[in-house]
Short mmCIF file of C-alpha atoms in Angstrom, two decimals:
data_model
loop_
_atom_site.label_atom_id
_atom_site.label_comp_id
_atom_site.label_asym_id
_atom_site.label_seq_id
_atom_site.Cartn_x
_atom_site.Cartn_y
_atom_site.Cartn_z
CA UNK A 1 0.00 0.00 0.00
CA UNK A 2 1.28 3.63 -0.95
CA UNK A 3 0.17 7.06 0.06
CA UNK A 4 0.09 9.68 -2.86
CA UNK A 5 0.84 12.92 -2.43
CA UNK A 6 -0.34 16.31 -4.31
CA UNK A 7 0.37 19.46 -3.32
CA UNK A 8 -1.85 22.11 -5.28
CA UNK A 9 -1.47 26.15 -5.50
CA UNK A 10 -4.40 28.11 -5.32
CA UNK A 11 -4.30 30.86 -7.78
CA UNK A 12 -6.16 33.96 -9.44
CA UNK A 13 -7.37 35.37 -5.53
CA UNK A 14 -6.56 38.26 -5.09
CA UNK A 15 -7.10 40.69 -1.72
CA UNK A 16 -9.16 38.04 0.06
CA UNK A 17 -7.87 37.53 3.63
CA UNK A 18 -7.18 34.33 4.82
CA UNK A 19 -10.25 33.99 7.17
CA UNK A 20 -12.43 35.02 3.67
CA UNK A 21 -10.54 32.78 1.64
CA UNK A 22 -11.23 29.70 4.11
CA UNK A 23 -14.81 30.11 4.31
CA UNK A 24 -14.49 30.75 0.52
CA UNK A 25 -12.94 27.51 -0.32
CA UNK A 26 -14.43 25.63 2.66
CA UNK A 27 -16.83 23.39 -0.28
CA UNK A 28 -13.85 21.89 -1.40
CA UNK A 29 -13.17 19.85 1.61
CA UNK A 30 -16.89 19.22 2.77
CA UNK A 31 -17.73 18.16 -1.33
CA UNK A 32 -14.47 15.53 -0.72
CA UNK A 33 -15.31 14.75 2.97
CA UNK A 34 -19.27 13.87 1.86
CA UNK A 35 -17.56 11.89 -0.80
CA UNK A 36 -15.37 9.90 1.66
CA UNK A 37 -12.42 10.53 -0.84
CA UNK A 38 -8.95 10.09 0.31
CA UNK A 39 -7.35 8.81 3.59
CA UNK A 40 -9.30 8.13 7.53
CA UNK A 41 -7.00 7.76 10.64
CA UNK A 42 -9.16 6.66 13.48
CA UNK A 43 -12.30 7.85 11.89
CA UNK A 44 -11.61 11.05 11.25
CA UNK A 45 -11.19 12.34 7.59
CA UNK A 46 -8.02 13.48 6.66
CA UNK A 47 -7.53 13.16 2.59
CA UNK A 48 -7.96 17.08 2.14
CA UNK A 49 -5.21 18.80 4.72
CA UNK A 50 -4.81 22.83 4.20
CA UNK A 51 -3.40 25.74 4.89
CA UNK A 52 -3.55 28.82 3.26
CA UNK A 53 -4.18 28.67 0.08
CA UNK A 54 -1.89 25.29 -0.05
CA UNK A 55 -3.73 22.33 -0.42
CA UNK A 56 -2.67 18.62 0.07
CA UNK A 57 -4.80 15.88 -0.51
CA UNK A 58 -4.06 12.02 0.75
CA UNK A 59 -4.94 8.96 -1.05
CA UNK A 60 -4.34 5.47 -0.73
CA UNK A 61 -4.49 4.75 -4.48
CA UNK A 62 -3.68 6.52 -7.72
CA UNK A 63 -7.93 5.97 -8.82
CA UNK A 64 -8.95 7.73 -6.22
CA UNK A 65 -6.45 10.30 -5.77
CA UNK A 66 -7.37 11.17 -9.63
CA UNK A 67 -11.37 11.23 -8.35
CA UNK A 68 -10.49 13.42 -5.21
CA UNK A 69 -8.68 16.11 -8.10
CA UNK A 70 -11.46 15.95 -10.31
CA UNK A 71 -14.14 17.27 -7.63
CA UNK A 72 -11.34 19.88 -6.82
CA UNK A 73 -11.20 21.08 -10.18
CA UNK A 74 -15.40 20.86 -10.37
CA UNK A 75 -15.15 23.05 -6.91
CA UNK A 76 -12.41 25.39 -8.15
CA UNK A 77 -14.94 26.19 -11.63
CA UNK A 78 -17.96 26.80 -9.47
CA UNK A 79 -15.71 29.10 -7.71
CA UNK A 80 -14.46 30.94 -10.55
CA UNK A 81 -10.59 29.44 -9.43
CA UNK A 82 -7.55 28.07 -11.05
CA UNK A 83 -4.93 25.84 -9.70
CA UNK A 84 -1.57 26.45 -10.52
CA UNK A 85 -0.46 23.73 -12.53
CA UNK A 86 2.86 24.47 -12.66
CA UNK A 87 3.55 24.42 -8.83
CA UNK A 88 1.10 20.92 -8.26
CA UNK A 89 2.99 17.70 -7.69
CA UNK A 90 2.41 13.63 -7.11
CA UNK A 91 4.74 12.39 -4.12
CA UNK A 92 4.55 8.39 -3.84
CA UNK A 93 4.90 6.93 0.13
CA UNK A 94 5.30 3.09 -0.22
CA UNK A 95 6.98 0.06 -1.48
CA UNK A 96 5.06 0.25 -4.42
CA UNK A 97 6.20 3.81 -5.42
CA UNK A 98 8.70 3.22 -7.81
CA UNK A 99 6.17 1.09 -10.10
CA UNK A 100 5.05 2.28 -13.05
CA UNK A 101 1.38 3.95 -12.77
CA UNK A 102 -0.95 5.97 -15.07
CA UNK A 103 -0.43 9.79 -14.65
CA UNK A 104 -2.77 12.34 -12.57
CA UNK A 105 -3.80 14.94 -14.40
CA UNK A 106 -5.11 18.32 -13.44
CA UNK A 107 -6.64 20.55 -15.55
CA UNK A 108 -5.72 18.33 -18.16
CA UNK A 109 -2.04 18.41 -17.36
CA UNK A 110 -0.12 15.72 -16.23
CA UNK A 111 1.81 16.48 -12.92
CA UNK A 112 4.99 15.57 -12.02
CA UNK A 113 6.07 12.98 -10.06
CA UNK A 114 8.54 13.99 -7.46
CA UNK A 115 11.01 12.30 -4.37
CA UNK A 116 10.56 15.04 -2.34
CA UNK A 117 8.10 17.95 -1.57
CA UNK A 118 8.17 21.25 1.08
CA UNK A 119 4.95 21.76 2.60
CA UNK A 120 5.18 24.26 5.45
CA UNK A 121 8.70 24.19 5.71
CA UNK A 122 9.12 20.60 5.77
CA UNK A 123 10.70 18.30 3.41
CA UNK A 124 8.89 15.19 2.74
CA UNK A 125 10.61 12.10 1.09
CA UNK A 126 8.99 9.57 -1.47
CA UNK A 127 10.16 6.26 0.22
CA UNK A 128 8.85 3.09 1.71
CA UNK A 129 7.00 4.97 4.86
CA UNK A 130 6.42 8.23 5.97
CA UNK A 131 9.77 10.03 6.27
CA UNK A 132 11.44 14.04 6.42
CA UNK A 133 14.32 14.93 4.60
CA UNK A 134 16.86 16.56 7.88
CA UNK A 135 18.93 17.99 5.35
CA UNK A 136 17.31 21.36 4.89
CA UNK A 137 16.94 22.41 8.61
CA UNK A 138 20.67 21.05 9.88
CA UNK A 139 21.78 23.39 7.15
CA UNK A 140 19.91 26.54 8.80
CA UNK A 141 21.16 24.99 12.07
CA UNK A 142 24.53 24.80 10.91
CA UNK A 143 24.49 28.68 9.52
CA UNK A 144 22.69 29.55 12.88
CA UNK A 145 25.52 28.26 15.21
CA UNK A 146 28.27 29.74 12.88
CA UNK A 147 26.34 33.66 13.27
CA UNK A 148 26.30 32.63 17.13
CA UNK A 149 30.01 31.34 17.51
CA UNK A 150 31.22 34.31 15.25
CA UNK A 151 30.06 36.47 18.03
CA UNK A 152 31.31 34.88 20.50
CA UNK A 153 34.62 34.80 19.10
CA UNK A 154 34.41 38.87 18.79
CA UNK A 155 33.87 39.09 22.30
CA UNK A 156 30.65 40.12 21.87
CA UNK A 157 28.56 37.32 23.47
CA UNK A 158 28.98 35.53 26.99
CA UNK A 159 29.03 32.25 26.88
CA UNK A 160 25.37 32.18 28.95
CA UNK A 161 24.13 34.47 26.06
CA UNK A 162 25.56 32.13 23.50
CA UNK A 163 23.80 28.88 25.12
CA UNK A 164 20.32 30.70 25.51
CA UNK A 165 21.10 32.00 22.26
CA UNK A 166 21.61 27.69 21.24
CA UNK A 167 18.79 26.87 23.27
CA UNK A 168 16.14 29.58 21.85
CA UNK A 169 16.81 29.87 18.06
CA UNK A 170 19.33 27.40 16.63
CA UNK A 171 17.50 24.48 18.34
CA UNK A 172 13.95 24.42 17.53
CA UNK A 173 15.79 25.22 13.78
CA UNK A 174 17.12 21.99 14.14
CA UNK A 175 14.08 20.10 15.40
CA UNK A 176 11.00 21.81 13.75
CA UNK A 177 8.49 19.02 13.11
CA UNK A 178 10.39 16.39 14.10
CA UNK A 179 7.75 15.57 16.62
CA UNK A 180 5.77 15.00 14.26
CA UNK A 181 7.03 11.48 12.90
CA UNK A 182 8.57 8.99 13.95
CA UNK A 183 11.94 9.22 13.09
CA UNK A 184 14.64 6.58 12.43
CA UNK A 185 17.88 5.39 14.09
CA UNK A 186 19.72 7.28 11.48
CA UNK A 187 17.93 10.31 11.98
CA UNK A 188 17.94 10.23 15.73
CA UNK A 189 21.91 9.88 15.53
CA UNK A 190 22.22 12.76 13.04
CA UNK A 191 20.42 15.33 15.21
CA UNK A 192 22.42 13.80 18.62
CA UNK A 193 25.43 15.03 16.27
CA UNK A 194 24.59 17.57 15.13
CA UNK A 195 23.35 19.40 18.31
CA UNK A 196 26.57 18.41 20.08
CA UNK A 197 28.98 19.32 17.46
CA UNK A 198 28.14 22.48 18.63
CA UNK A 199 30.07 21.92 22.00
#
């Protein structure tokens, strides 16, 4: 069993605020809710996630991942919307994700199938389960610590300012979302090193 993955841009809205824009938009996840399209954890629906005006929608298969698109795109005409073609993507979770599979296609465009997507500033990897890519944030870690040691090598820092500096903005750099999954040996060592490399 694989999870897909598409991450779709809202486009053509212009000065709605976000509280308009959600009540706006809010047909699109009751018409795929009433539909019982997409993915249920523990009874609760969860195939349509947003925020904003991103929008990522969870399927199980390919058939009805392709269904759950085509009552977006119905939604988005009665709504006088476009998606942004261009900026939507397919991101396979499973063992099955490297087969070959018919294409999804939105707004009669096929979209691209991807190994790894940002949603919310979190990199998320095509691969047998559910797994972030660490790279991005140690990097920011990494540049945060250098700006924070460079100071401190000035003169200009104490070294209790430098560790609440550490403990208040280079760590949750380093471990933003990471609660949110569960995360493997590999990772768990990477972030051990990473945090005390720093020492």
């Amino acid at each position: 069993m694989f999870f897909s993955y598409l991450l779709a841009v809202y486009v053509k809205v212009v000065f709605l605020s976000p509280f308009l824009f959600a009540i706006y938009v809010h047909d699109v996840i009751v018409s795929l809710q009433d539909k019982r399209l997409g993915c249920l954890v523990g009874g609760s629906y969860i195939g349509c996630l947003m925020f904003a005006d991103d929008l990522v929608l969870l399927s199980a298969s390919l058939t009805v991942l392709q269904q759950m698109v085509n009552v977006c795109e119905q939604e988005m005409i009665y709504l006088d919307m476009k998606f942004n073609t261009a900026k939507s993507m397919v991101l396979r979770i499973g063992k099955s994700r490297n087969k070959a599979c018919d294409n999804i296609l939105l707004c009669g465009v096929s979209l691209q199938f991807v190994s790894t997507v940002k949603y919310l500033s979190v990199y998320v990897e095509s691969a047998n389960v559910f797994e972030l890519n660490l790279h991005e944030s140690q990097s920011k870690y990494f540049r945060s610590t250098k700006y924070g040691i460079f100071y401190k090598c000035r003169g200009n820092m104490c070294e209790t300012v430098m560790m609440h500096f550490f403990s208040s903005y280079c760590k949750p750099i380093l471990l933003y979302a990471v609660d949110s999954v569960h995360l493997s040996n590999s990772n768990l060592r990477s972030l051990s090193h990473n945090w005390h490399a720093i020492y």
